[in-house]
Coordinates of C-alpha atoms and ligand atoms in Angstrom, one line a residue:
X1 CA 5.2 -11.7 -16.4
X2 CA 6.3 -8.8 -13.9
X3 CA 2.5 -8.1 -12.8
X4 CA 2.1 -12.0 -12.3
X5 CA 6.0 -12.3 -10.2
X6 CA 4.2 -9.3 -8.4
X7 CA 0.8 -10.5 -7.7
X8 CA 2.2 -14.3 -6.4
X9 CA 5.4 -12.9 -4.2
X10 CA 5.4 -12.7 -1.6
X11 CA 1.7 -13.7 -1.0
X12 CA 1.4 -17.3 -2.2
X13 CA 4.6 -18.8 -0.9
X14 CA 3.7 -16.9 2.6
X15 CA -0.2 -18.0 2.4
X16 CA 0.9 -21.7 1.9
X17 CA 3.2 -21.5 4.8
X18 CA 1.6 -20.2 7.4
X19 CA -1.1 -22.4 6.6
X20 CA 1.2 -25.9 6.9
X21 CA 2.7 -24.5 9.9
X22 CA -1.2 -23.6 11.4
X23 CA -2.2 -26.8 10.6
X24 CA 0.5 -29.0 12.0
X25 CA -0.2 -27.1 15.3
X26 CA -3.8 -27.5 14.9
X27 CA -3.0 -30.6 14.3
X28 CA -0.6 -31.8 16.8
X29 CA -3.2 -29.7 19.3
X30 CA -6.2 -32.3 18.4
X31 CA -3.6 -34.8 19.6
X32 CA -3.0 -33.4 23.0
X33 CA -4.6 -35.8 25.7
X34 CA -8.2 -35.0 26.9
X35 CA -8.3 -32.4 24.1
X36 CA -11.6 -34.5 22.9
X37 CA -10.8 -34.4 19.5
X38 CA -9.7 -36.8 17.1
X39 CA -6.7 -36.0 15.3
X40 CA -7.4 -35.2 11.3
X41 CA -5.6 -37.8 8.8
X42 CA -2.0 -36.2 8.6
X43 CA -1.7 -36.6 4.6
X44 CA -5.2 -35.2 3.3
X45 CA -5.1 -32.3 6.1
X46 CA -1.7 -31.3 5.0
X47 CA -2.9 -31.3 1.3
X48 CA -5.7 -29.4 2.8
X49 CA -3.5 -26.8 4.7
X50 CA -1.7 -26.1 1.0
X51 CA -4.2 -25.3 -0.5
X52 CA -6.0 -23.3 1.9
X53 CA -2.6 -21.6 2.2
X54 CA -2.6 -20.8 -1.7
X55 CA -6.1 -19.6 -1.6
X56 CA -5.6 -17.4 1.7
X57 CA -2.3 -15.4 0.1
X58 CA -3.9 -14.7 -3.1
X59 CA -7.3 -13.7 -1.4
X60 CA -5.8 -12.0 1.5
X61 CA -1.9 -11.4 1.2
X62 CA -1.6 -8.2 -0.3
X63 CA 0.9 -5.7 1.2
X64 CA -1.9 -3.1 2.6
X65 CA -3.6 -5.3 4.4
X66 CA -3.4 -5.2 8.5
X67 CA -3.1 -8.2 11.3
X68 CA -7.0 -7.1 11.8
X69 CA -7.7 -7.8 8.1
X70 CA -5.6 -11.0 7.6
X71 CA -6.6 -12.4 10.8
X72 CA -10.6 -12.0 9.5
X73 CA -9.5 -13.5 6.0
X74 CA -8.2 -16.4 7.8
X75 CA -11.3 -17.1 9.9
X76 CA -14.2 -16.5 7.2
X77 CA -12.1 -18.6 4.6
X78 CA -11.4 -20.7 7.4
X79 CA -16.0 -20.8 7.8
X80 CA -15.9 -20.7 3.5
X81 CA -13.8 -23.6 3.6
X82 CA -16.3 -25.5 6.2
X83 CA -19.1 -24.7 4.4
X84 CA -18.0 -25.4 0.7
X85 CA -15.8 -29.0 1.8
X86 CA -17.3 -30.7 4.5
X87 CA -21.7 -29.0 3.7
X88 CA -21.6 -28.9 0.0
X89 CA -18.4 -31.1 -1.7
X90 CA -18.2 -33.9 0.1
X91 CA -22.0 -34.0 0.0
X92 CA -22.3 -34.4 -3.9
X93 CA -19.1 -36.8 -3.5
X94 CA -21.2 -39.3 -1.6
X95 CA -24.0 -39.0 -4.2
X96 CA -26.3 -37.0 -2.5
X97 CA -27.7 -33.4 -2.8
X98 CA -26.6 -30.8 -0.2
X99 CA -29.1 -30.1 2.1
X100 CA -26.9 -27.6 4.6
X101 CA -29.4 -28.8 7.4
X102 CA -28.5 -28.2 11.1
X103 CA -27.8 -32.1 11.7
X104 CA -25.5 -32.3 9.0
X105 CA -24.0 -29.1 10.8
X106 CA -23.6 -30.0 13.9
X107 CA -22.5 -33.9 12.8
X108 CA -19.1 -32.1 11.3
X109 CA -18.7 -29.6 13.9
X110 CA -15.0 -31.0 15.1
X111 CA -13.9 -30.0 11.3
X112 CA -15.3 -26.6 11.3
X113 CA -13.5 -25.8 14.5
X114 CA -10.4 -27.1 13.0
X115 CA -11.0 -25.0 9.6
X116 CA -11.4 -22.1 11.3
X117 CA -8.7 -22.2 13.8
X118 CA -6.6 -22.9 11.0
X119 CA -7.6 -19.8 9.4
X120 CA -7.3 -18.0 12.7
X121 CA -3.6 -18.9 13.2
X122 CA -2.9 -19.0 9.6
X123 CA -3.4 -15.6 8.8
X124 CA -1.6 -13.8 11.2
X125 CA 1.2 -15.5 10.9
X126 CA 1.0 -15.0 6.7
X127 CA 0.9 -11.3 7.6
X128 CA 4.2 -11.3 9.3
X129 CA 5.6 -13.1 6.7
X130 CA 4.4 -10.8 4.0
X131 CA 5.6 -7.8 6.4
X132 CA 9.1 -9.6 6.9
X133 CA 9.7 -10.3 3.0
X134 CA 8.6 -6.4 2.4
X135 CA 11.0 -5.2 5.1
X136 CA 13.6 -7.4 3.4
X137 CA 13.0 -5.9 0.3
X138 CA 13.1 -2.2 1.1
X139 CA 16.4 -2.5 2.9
X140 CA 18.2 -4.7 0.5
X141 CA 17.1 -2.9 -2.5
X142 CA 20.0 -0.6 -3.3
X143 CA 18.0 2.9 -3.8
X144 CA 20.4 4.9 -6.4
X145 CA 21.7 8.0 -5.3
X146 CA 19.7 11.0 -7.3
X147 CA 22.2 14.0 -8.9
X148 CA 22.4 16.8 -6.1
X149 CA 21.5 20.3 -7.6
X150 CA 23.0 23.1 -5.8
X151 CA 21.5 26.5 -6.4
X152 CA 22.7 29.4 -4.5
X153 CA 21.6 32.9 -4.1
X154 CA 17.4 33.2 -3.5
X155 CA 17.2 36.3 -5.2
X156 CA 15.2 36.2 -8.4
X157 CA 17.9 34.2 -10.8
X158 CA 18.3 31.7 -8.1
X159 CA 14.8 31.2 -6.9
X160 CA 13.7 31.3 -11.1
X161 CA 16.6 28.8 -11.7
X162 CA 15.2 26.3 -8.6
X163 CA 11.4 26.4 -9.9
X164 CA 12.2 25.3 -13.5
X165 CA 14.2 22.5 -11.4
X166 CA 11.1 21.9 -9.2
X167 CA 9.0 21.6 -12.2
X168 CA 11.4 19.0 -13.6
X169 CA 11.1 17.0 -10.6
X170 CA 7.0 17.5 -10.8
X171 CA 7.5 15.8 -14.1
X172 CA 9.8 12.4 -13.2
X173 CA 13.0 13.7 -13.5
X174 CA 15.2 12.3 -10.6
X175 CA 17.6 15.0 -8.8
X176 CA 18.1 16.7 -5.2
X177 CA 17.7 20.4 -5.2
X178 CA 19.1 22.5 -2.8
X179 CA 19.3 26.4 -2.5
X180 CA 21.6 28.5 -0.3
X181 CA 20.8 31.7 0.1
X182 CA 22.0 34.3 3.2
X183 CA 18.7 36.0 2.4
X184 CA 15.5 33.4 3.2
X185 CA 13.2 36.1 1.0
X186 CA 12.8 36.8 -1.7
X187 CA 12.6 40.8 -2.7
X188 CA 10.7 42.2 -5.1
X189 CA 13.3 45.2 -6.2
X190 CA 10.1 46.7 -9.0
X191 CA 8.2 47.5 -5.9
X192 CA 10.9 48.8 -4.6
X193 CA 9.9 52.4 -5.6
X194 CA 6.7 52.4 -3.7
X195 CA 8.1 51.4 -0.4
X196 CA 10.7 54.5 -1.5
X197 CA 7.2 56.3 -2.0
X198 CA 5.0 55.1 0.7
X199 CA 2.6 53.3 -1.2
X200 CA 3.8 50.0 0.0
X201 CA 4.6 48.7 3.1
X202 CA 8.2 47.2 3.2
X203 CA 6.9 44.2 4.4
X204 CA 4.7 43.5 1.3
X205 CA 7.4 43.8 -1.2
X206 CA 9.2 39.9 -0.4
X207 CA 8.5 36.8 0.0
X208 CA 9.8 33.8 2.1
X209 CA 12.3 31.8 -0.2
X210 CA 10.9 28.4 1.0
X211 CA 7.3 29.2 -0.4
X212 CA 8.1 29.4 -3.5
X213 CA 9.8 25.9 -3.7
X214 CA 8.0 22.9 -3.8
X215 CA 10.4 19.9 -4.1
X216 CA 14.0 21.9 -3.2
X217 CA 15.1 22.3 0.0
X218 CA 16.3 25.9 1.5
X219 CA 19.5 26.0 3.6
X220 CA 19.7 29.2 4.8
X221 CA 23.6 30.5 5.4
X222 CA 26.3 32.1 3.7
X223 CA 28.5 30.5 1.1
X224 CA 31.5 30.7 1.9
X225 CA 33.7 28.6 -0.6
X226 CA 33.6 26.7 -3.4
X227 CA 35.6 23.6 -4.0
X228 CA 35.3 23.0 -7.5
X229 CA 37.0 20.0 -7.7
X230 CA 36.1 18.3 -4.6
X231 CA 32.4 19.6 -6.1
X232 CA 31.9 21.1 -2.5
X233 CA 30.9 24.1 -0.9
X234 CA 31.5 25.5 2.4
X235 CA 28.1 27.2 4.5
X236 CA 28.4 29.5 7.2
X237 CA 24.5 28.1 8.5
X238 CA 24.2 30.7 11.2
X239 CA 23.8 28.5 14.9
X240 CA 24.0 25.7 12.8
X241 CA 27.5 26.0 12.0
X242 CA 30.0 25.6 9.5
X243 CA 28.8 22.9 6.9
X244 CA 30.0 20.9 4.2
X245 CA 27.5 20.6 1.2
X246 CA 28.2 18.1 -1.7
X247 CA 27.1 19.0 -5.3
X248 CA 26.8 17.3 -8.8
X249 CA 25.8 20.9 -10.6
X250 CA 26.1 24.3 -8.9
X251 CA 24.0 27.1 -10.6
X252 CA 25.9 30.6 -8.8
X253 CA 23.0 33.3 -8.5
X254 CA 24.6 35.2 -6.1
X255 CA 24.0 38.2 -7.8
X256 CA 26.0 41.6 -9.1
X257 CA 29.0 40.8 -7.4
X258 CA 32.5 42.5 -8.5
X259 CA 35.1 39.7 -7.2
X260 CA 33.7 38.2 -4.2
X261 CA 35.2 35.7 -2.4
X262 CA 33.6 32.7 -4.5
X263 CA 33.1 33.7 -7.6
X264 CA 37.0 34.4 -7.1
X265 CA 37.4 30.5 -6.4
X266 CA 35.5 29.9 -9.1
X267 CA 37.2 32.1 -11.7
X268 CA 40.4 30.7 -10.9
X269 CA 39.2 27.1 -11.9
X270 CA 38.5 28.0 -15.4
Ligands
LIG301 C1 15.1 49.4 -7.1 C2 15.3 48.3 -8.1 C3 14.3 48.2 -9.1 C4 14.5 47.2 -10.1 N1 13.5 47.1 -11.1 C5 13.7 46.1 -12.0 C6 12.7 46.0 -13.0 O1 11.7 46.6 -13.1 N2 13.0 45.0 -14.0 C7 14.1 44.2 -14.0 O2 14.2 43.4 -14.9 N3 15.0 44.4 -13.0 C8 14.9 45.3 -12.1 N4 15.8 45.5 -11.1 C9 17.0 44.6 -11.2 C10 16.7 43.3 -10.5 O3 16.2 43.4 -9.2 C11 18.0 42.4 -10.5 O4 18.4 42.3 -11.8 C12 17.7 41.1 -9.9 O5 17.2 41.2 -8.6 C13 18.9 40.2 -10.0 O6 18.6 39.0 -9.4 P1 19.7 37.9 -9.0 O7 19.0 36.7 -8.5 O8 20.6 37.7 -10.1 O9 20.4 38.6 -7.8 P2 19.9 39.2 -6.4 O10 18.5 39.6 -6.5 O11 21.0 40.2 -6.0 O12 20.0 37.9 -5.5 C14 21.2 37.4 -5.1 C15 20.9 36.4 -3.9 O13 22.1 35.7 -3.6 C16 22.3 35.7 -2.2 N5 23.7 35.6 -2.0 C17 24.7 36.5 -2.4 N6 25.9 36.0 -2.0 C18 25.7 34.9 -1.3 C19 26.5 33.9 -0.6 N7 27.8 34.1 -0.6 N8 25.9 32.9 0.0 C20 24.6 32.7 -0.1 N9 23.8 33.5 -0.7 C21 24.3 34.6 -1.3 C22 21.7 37.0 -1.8 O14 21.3 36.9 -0.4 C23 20.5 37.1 -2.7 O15 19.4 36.4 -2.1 C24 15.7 46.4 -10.1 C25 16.6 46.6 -9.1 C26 16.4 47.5 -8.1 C27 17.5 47.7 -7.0

């Protein structure tokens, strides 16, 4: 039932009219004095617009398409229409066998001009309607607000911690992540040794925090506080200030730490 509400809306009510209001211009255009055309019978072209409206938002309404596109669908359905109603249908009506000569052509050229300027008018305007409803629906839809994970510390408990996260999120689960560290890499303490040794170069014993997170976002500063009931925690984000930073779950990897200033804050919450 859902794939059919989704392959109808917004396309078939939007295809049906643009094409009624295309063809009561088209319409009222065949009217216009000196236009040397005879205006179409109001009723039958009206049932004709509805169904060429139907036809052109289920052929041509889908949401990728472009102005380019539904502009193009308009015109050859517009020629389709021509060919298959006034050349071939209306043909085997009468009693007689379609022949699709140039005479019989050129005898309903004022009705291929109208079919396709139909389709030319028709299918623009049935993209901005499509576009419109789309629009609609993304800013009406209330998008729920996804738990905010806060890791801090990026050493190798914090940046561990963030990964299993990431991988969660890899795998469907819906949550923010964010890690705070004051350090933005990563160190590998092991290798420490052979910088200590001259084997290694200082430089090739860490790592940037940020490239070894794929979905969580790095905010690099100093934790200040934590405010467990208010869930909040206060960053000192170097030129970026002093900032406020809302959790749902904190994970505290800040380390070996004796009785620093938020593990403190924390403790006395328990
Ligand atoms: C020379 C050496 C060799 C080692 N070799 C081994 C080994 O072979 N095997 C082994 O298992 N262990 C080894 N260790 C121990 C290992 O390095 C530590 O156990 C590990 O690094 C601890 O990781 P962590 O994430 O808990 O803390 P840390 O690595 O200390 O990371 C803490 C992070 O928190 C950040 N931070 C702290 N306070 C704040 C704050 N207020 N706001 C924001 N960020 C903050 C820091 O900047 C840091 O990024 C070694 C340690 C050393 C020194």
């Amino acid at each position: 039932m859902e794939r059919i509400r989704t392959m109808v809306l917004p396309r078939l009510p939007a295809g049906v009219v643009a094409a009624v209001a295309a063809g009561v211009a088209v319409g009222l255009l065949a009217t216009v004095p000196g236009g040397g055309a005879e205006a179409p019978p109001w009723g039958a072209w009206m049932v004709h617009a509805v169904i060429f409206g139907a036809v052109l938002g289920l052929l041509g309404g889908g949401r990728k398409q472009s102005l380019g596109s539904s502009l193009a669908a308009g015109l050859l359905l517009g020629l389709a229409d021509w060919l298959f109603r006034q050349l071939t249908l209306s043909v085997l009506v009468s009693g007689a066998v379609p022949k699709w000569t140039l005479a019989e052509a050129v005898s309903t050229f004022d009705e291929l001009v109208r079919t396709v300027l139909l389709g030319a008018v028709a299918g623009p305007v049935m993209y901005g309607l499509v576009a419109l409803w789309h629009r609609r629906a993304v800013t009406g839809a209330t998008v729920p607000r996804k738990p905010h994970i806060v890791v801090v510390g990026g050493g190798f408990g914090g940046v561990g911690a963030a990964r299993r996260l990431d991988a969660l999120v890899a795998r469907g689960l819906q949550i923010e992540i964010t890690v705070i560290s004051e350090s933005n890499f990563l160190l590998f303490t092991p290798l420490l040794v052979g910088v200590a040794a001259s084997t290694l170069e200082p430089r090739h014993v860490s790592a940037p925090v940020r490239a070894a997170l794929r979905y969580a976002s790095f905010l690099h500063g100093r934790v200040e506080s934590v405010d467990p009931d208010r869930r909040e925690l206060v960053v000192a984000a170097g030129s970026r200030g002093r900032q406020r930073v809302p959790y749902d779950e904190l994970i505290l990897a800040v380390g070996r730490c004796h009785d620093c200033s938020i593990c403190r804050e924390w403790r006395s919450t328990r």
